[in-house]
C-alpha positions as CSV (number, residue, x, y, z in Angstrom):
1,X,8.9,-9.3,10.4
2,X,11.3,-12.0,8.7
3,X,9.9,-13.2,6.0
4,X,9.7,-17.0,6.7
5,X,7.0,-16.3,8.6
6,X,5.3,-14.5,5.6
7,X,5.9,-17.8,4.3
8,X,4.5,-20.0,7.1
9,X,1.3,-18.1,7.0
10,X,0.5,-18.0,3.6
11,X,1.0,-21.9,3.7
12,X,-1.6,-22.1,6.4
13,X,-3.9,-20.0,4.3
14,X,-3.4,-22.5,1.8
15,X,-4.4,-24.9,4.1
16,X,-7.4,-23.4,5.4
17,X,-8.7,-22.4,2.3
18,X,-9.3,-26.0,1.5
19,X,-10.6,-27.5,4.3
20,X,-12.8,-24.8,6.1
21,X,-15.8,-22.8,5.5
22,X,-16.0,-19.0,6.0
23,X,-18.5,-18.6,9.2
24,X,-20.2,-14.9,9.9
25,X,-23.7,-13.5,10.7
26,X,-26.7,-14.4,8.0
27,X,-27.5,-16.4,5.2
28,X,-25.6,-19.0,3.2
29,X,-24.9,-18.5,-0.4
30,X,-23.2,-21.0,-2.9
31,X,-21.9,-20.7,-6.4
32,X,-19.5,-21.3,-9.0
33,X,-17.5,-20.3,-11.7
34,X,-19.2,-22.7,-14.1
35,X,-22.7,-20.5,-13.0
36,X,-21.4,-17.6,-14.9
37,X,-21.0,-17.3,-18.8
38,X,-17.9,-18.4,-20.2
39,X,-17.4,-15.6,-21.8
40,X,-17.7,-13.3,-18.8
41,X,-14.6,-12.6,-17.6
42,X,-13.0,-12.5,-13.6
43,X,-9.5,-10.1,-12.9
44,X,-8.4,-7.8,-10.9
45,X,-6.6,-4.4,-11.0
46,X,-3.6,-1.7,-10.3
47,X,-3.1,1.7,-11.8
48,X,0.1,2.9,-13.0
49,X,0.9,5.6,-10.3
50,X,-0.4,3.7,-7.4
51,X,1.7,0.6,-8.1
52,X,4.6,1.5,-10.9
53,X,7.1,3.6,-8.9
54,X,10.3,4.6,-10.6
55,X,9.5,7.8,-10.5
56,X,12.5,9.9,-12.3
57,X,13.2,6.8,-14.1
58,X,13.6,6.3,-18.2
59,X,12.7,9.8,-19.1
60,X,9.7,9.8,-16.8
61,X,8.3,13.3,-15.4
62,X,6.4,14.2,-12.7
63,X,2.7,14.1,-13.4
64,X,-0.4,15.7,-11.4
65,X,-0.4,12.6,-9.0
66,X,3.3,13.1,-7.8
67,X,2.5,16.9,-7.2
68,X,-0.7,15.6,-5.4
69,X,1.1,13.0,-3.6
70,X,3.8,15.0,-2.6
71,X,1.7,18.2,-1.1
72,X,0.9,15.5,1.7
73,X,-2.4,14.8,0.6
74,X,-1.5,10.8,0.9
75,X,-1.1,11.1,4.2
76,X,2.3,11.9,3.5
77,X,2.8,9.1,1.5
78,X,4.2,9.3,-2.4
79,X,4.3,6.8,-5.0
80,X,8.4,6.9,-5.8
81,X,9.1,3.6,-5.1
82,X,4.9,2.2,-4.6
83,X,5.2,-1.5,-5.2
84,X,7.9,-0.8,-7.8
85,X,6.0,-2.8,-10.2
86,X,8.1,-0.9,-13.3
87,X,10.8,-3.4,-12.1
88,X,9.1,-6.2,-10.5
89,X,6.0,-6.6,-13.8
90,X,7.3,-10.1,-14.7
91,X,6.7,-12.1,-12.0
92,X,3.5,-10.0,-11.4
93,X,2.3,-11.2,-14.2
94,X,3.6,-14.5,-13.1
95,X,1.0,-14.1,-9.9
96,X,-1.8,-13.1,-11.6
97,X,-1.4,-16.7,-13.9
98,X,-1.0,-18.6,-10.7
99,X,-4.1,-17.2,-9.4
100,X,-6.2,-17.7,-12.4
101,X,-6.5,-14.4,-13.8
102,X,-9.0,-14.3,-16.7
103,X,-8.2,-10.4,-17.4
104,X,-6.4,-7.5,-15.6
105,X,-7.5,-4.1,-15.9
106,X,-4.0,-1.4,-15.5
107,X,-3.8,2.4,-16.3
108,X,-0.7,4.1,-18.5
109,X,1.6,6.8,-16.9
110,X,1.2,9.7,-19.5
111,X,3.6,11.2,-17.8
112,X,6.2,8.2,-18.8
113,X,4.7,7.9,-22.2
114,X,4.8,11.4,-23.3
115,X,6.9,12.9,-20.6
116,X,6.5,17.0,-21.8
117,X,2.7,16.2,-22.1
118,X,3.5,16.2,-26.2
119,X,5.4,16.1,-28.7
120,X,7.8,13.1,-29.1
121,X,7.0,9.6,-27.3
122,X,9.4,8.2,-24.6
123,X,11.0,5.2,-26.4
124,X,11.2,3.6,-23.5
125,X,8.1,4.0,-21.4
126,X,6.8,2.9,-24.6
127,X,9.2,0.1,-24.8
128,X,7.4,-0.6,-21.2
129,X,4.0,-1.0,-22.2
130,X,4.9,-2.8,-25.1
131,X,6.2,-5.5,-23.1
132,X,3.8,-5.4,-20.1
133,X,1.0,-5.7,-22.9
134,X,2.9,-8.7,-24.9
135,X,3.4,-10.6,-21.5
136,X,-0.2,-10.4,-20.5
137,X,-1.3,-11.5,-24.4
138,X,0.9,-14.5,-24.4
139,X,-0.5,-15.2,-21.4
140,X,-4.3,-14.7,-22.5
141,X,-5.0,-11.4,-20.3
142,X,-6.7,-8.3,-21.2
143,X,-8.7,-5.3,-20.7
144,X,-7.0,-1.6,-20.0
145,X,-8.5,0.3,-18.8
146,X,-10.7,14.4,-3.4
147,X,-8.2,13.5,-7.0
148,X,-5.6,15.5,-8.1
149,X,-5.1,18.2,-9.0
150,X,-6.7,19.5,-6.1
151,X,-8.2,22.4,-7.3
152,X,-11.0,24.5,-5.5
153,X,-12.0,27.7,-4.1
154,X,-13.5,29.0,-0.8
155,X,-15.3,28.2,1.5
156,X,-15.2,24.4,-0.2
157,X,-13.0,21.7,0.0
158,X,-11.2,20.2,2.8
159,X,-7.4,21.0,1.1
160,X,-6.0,25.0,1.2
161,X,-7.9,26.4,-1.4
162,X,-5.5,28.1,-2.8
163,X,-6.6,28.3,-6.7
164,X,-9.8,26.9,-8.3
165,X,-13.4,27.9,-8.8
166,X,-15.6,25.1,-7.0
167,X,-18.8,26.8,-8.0
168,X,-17.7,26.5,-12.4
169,X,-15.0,24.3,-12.7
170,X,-16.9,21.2,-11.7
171,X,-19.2,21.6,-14.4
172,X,-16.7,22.9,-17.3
173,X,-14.3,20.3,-17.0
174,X,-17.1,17.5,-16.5
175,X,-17.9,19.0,-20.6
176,X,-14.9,19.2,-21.7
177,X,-14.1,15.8,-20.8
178,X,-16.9,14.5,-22.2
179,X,-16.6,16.3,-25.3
180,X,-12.9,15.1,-25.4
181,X,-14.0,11.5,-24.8
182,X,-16.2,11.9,-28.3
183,X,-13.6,12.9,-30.2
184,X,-11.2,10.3,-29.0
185,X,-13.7,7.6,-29.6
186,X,-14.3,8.9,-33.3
187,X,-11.2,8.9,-33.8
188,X,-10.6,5.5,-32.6
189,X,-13.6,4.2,-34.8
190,X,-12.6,6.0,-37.8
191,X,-8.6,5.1,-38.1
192,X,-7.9,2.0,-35.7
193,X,-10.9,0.0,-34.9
194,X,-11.2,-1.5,-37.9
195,X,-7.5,-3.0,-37.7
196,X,-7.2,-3.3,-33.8
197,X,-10.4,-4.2,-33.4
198,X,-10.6,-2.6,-29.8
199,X,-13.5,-1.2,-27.4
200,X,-13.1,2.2,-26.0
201,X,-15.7,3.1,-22.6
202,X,-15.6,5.0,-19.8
203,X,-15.5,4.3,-16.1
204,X,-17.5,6.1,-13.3
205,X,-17.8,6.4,-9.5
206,X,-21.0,4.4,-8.8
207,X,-22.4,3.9,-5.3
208,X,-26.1,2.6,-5.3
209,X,-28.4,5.4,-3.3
210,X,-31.1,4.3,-0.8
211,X,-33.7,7.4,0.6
212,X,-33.5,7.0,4.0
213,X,-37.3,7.6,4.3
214,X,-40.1,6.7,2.3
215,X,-41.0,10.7,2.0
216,X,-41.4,11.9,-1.1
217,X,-38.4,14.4,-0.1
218,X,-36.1,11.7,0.0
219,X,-37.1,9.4,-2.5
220,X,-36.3,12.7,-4.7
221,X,-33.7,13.8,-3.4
222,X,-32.3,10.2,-4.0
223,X,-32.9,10.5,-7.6
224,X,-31.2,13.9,-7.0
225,X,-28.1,11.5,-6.0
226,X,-28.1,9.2,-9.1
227,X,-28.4,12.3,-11.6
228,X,-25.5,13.8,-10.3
229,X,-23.7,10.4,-9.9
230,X,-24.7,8.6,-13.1
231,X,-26.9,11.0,-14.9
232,X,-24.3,13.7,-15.7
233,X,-22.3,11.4,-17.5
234,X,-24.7,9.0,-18.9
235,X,-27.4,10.8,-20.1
236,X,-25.2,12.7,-22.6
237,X,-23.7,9.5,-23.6
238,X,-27.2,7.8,-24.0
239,X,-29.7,10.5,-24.2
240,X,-27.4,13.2,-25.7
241,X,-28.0,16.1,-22.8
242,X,-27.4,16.6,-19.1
243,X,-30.4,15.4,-17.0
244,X,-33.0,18.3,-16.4
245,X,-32.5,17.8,-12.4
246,X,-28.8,18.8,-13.2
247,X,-29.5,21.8,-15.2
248,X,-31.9,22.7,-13.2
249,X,-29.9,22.7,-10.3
250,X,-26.4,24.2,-11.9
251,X,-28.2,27.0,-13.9
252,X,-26.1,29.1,-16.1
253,X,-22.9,27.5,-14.6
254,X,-23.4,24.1,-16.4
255,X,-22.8,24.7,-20.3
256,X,-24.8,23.5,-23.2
257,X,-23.8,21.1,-25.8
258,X,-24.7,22.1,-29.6
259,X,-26.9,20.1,-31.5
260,X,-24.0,18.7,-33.2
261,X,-22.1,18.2,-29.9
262,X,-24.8,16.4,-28.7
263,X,-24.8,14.6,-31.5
264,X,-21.0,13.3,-31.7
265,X,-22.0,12.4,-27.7
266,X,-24.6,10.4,-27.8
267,X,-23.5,6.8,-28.1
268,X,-19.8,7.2,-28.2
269,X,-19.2,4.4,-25.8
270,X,-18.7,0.9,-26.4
271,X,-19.1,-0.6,-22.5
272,X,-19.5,1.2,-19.4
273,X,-17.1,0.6,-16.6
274,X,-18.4,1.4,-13.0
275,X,-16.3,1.6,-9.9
276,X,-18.9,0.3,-7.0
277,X,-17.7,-0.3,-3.1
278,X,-21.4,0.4,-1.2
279,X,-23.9,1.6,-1.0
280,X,-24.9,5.3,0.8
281,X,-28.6,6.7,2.7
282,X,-29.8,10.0,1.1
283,X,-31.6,12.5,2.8
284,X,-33.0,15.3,1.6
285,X,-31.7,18.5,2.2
286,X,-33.4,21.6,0.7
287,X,-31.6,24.7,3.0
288,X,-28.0,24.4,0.4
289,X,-30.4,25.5,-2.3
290,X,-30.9,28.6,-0.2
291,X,-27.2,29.6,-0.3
292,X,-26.3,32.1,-3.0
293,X,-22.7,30.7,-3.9
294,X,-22.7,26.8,-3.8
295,X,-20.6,24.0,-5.2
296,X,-21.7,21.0,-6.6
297,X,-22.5,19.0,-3.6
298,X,-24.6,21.5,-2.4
299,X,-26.7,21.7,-5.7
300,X,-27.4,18.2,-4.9
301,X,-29.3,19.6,-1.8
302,X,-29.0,16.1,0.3
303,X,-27.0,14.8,2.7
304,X,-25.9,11.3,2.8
305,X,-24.9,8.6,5.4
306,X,-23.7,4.9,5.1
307,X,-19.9,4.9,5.9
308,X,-17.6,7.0,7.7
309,X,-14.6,8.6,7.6
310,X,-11.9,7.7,7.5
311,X,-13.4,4.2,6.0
312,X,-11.9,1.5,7.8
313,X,-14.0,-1.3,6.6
314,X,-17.1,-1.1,4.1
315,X,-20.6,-2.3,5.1
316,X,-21.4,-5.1,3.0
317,X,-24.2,-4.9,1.2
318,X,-24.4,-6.6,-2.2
319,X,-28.3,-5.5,-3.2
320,X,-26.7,-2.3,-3.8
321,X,-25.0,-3.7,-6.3
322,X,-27.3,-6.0,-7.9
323,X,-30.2,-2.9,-7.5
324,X,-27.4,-0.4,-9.7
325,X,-26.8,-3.3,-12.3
326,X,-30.8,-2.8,-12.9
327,X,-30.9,0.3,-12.9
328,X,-28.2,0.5,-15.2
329,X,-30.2,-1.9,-17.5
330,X,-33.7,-0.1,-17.4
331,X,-32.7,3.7,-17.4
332,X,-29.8,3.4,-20.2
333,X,-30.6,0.9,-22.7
334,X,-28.8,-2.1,-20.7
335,X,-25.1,-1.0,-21.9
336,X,-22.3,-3.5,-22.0
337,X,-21.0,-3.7,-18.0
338,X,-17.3,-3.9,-16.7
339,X,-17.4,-3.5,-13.2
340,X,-13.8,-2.2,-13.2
341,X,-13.5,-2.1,-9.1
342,X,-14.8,-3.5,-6.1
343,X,-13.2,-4.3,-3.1
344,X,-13.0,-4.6,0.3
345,X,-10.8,-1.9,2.4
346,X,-8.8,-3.1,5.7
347,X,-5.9,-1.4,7.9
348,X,-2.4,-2.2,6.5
349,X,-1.3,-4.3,9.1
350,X,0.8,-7.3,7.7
351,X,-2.1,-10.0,8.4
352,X,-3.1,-12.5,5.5
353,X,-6.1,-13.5,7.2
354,X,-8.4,-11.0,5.3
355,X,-11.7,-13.3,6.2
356,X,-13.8,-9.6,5.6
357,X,-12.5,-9.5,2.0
358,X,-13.5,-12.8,1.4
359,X,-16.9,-12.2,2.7
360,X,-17.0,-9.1,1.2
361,X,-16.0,-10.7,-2.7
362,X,-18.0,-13.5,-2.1
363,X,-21.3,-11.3,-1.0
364,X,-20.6,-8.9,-4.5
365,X,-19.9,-11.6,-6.9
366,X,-23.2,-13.3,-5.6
367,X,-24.8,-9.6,-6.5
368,X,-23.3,-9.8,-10.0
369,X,-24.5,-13.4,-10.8
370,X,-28.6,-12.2,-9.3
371,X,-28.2,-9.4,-11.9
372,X,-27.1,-11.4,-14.7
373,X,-29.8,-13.9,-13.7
374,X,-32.4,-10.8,-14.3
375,X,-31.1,-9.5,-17.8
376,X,-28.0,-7.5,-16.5
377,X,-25.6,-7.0,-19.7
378,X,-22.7,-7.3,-16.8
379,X,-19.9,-8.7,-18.9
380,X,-16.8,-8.8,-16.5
381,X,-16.0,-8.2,-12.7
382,X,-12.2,-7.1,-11.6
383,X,-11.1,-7.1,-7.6
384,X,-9.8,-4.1,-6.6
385,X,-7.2,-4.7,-6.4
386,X,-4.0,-7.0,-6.9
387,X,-1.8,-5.8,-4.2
388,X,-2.3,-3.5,-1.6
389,X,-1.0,-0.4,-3.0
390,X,0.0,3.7,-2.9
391,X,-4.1,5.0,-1.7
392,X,-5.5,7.8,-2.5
393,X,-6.4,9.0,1.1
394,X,-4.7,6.5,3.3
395,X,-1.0,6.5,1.8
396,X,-0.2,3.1,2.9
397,X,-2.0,2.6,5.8
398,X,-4.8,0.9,4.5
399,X,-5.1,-1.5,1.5
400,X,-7.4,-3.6,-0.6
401,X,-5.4,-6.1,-2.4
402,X,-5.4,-10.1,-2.6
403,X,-1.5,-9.7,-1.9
404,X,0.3,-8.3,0.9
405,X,3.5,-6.1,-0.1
406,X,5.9,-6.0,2.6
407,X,6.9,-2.3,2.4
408,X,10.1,-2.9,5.4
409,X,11.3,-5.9,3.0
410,X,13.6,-4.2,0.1
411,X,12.5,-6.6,-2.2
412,X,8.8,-5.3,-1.4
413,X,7.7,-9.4,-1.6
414,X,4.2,-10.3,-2.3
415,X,2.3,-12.4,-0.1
416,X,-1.0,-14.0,-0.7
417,X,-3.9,-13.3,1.2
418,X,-6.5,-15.7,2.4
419,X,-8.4,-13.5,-0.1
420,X,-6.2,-14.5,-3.2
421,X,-6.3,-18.2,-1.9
422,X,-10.1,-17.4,-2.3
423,X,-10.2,-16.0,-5.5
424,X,-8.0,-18.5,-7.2
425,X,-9.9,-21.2,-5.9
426,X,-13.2,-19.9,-7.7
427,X,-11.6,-19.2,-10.5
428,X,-10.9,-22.6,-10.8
429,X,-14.3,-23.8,-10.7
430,X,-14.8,-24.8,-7.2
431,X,-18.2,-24.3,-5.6
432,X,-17.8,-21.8,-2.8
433,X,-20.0,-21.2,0.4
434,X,-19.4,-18.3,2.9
435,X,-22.1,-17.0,5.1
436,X,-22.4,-13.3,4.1
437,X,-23.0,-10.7,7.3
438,X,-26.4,-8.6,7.4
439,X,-26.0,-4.8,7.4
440,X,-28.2,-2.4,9.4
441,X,-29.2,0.8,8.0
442,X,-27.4,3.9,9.8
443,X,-29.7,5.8,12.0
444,X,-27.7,9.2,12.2
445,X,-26.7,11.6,10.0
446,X,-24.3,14.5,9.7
447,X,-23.1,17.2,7.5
């Protein structure tokens, strides 16, 4: 499409955005930025291989997500050229200013930082960041924050199992990383934080789970759901060991920690950052415990139910949300809260008016300001994400962004959504009012 009319739209948006309310099914809601902390902060996110492109450029090599994205797991798709955001960061940066940005959360490309995976640093990927960092400080900003590399075994996993061990791996590299993350973070205490004065976390997968009875089955096999979720992550972080559902379930494929591993564990986080879309119905499901080689899913003996694939448009459904932001605070000691991603998905098809986003943000943030209301330690909230970019599953057939990048244009313009018309306009302290859509629960399940 030409791109005046790109132009024409986004001016309407602009226009509708101040003069009409957002109309669905259900109950009104109405806030403000000023109903928030002032120190609670509002952004919105990329990651480098999603949105960076330049590939092959400046001494960068190929990483994990270019062999990933190249096998055709993107649906074909590959993140070569993405939104060419190595080019295209200044007046990125220049958007995220115009639409009131309070922080924006980004990932590094390894791969262009240390392209042999290490040894010597790439002068100029570093030269990159450097810059991309120094443009977002001048300008106040902050906050950094089936994957590759597609590994698994027989009869699991929905990719050619060609290498892998889906019934160990899981659980080794799950310890690994965690005792990884411990000595990063003590090394980050002991050399930097004093001069830097930086935060290190970590960020997890979080869906809220619901039993889809009342039955004791499924009220335990829920808490099942949130140990294998949350709990295998958190409790060593918090409680220095794996939860006992966990163990229990794993056996002698899950390893131990030392009492001093436990030790250099426990607590070596500053915030927790949680990646949260919706919310999913667990049932329980006690005949995988009966199979003599299992993966992890099927030590979590449930089955679960609440979107469907492929996800074309998330249920909205905010208590989920507001319900894991308690949870959070009453099972692990109310940590420090940067809800790093949440966002509305919608098929990549070149319209602006994104009216289920909006409901979708509006409905969440709502969630977030309830929890705060009730003690949450919730200290930030970033839209995923900026721009519709390279995803994971889709290639570029879906998106979530506030801006539209026109892939055919070979500029690759950015175009604002009704969504980022939205956004900016809370951000700049305007009241605002959308009716938020009830969601029913899902009545069939399937394995």
């Amino acid at each position: 499409m030409p791109k005046y009319f790109f132009r024409l739209l986004a001016l309407a948006l602009v226009l509708v955005i101040g003069n009409v309310g957002f109309l669905a099914f259900g109950v009104a809601d109405e806030y403000g930025r000023d109903d928030f902390p002032a120190e609670f902060v509002f952004g919105s996110g990329t990651s480098a291989y999603q949105v960076e492109g330049a590939a092959l450029e400046d001494g960068r090599s190929f990483s994990i997500w270019d062999a990933y994205a190249h096998s055709g797991f993107c649906d074909g798709a590959n993140g070569d050229i993405a939104c060419d955001g190595y080019h295209k960061y200044k007046e990125d940066i220049k958007l995220m200013v115009d639409t009131g940005l309070e922080a924006f959360r980004f990932s590094i490309s390894w791969s262009r930082l240390i392209p042999n995976g290490r040894g010597s640093v790439n002068e100029k990927g570093l030269q990159f960041y450097n810059d991309f960092i120094n443009r977002l400080i001048a300008h106040g900003g902050y906050d950094t924050g089936s994957s590759p590399p597609g590994r698994c075994s027989s009869p699991f996993g929905y990719i050619n199992c060609s290498r892998g061990d889906s019934t160990h791996e899981p659980y080794l590299v799950a310890h690994h990383f965690l005792l990884a993350h411990a000595s990063t973070v003590r090394l980050y205490r002991e050399k930097y934080k004093a001069m830097q004065y930086g935060s290190v976390g970590i960020n997890l997968l979080a869906f809220w789970f619901e039993p889809y009875t009342n039955t004791i089955q499924d009220v335990k096999a829920t808490q099942r759901a949130n140990d294998f979720y949350l709990g295998w992550f958190l409790n060593p972080l918090v409680k220095g060991d794996y939860p006992e559902t966990v163990k229990k379930s794993a056996g002698n494929r899950i390893p131990t920690f030392t009492k001093l591993e436990s030790q250099k564990i426990k607590g070596s986080f500053d915030f927790l950052g949680i990646n949260h879309y919706t919310t999913l119905y667990i049932k329980d499901n006690p005949n995988d415990l009966e199979t003599d080689t299992r993966d992890v899913y099927a030590d979590m003996a449930l089955i679960y139910s609440g979107i469907e694939f492929p996800i074309t448009e998330f249920p909205v459904i905010p208590i989920g949300l507001e319900k894991l932001l308690n949870h959070l605070k009453e099972e692990y000691r109310n940590p420090p809260i940067y809800i790093h991603e949440n966002g509305q998905v919608q098929a990549r098809n070149g319209t602006l008016m994104d009216t289920p986003r909006v409901e979708y943000l509006h409905a969440y943030i709502g969630a977030v300001l309830s929890a705060l209301r009730n003690g949450s330690n919730t200290k930030g909230y970033f839209v995923w994400s900026f721009f519709d970019l390279l995803e994971m599953v889709g290639g570029y057939n879906y998106g979530y962004g506030l801006y539209y990048v026109d892939l055919d244009d070979k500029e690759l313009t950015r175009y604002p959504k009704l969504s980022a018309h939205w956004y900016a306009n809370f951000l700049k302290g305007n009241n605002i009012n959308v009716i938020i859509p009830k969601v029913k629960l899902k009545d069939s399940f399937s394995n």
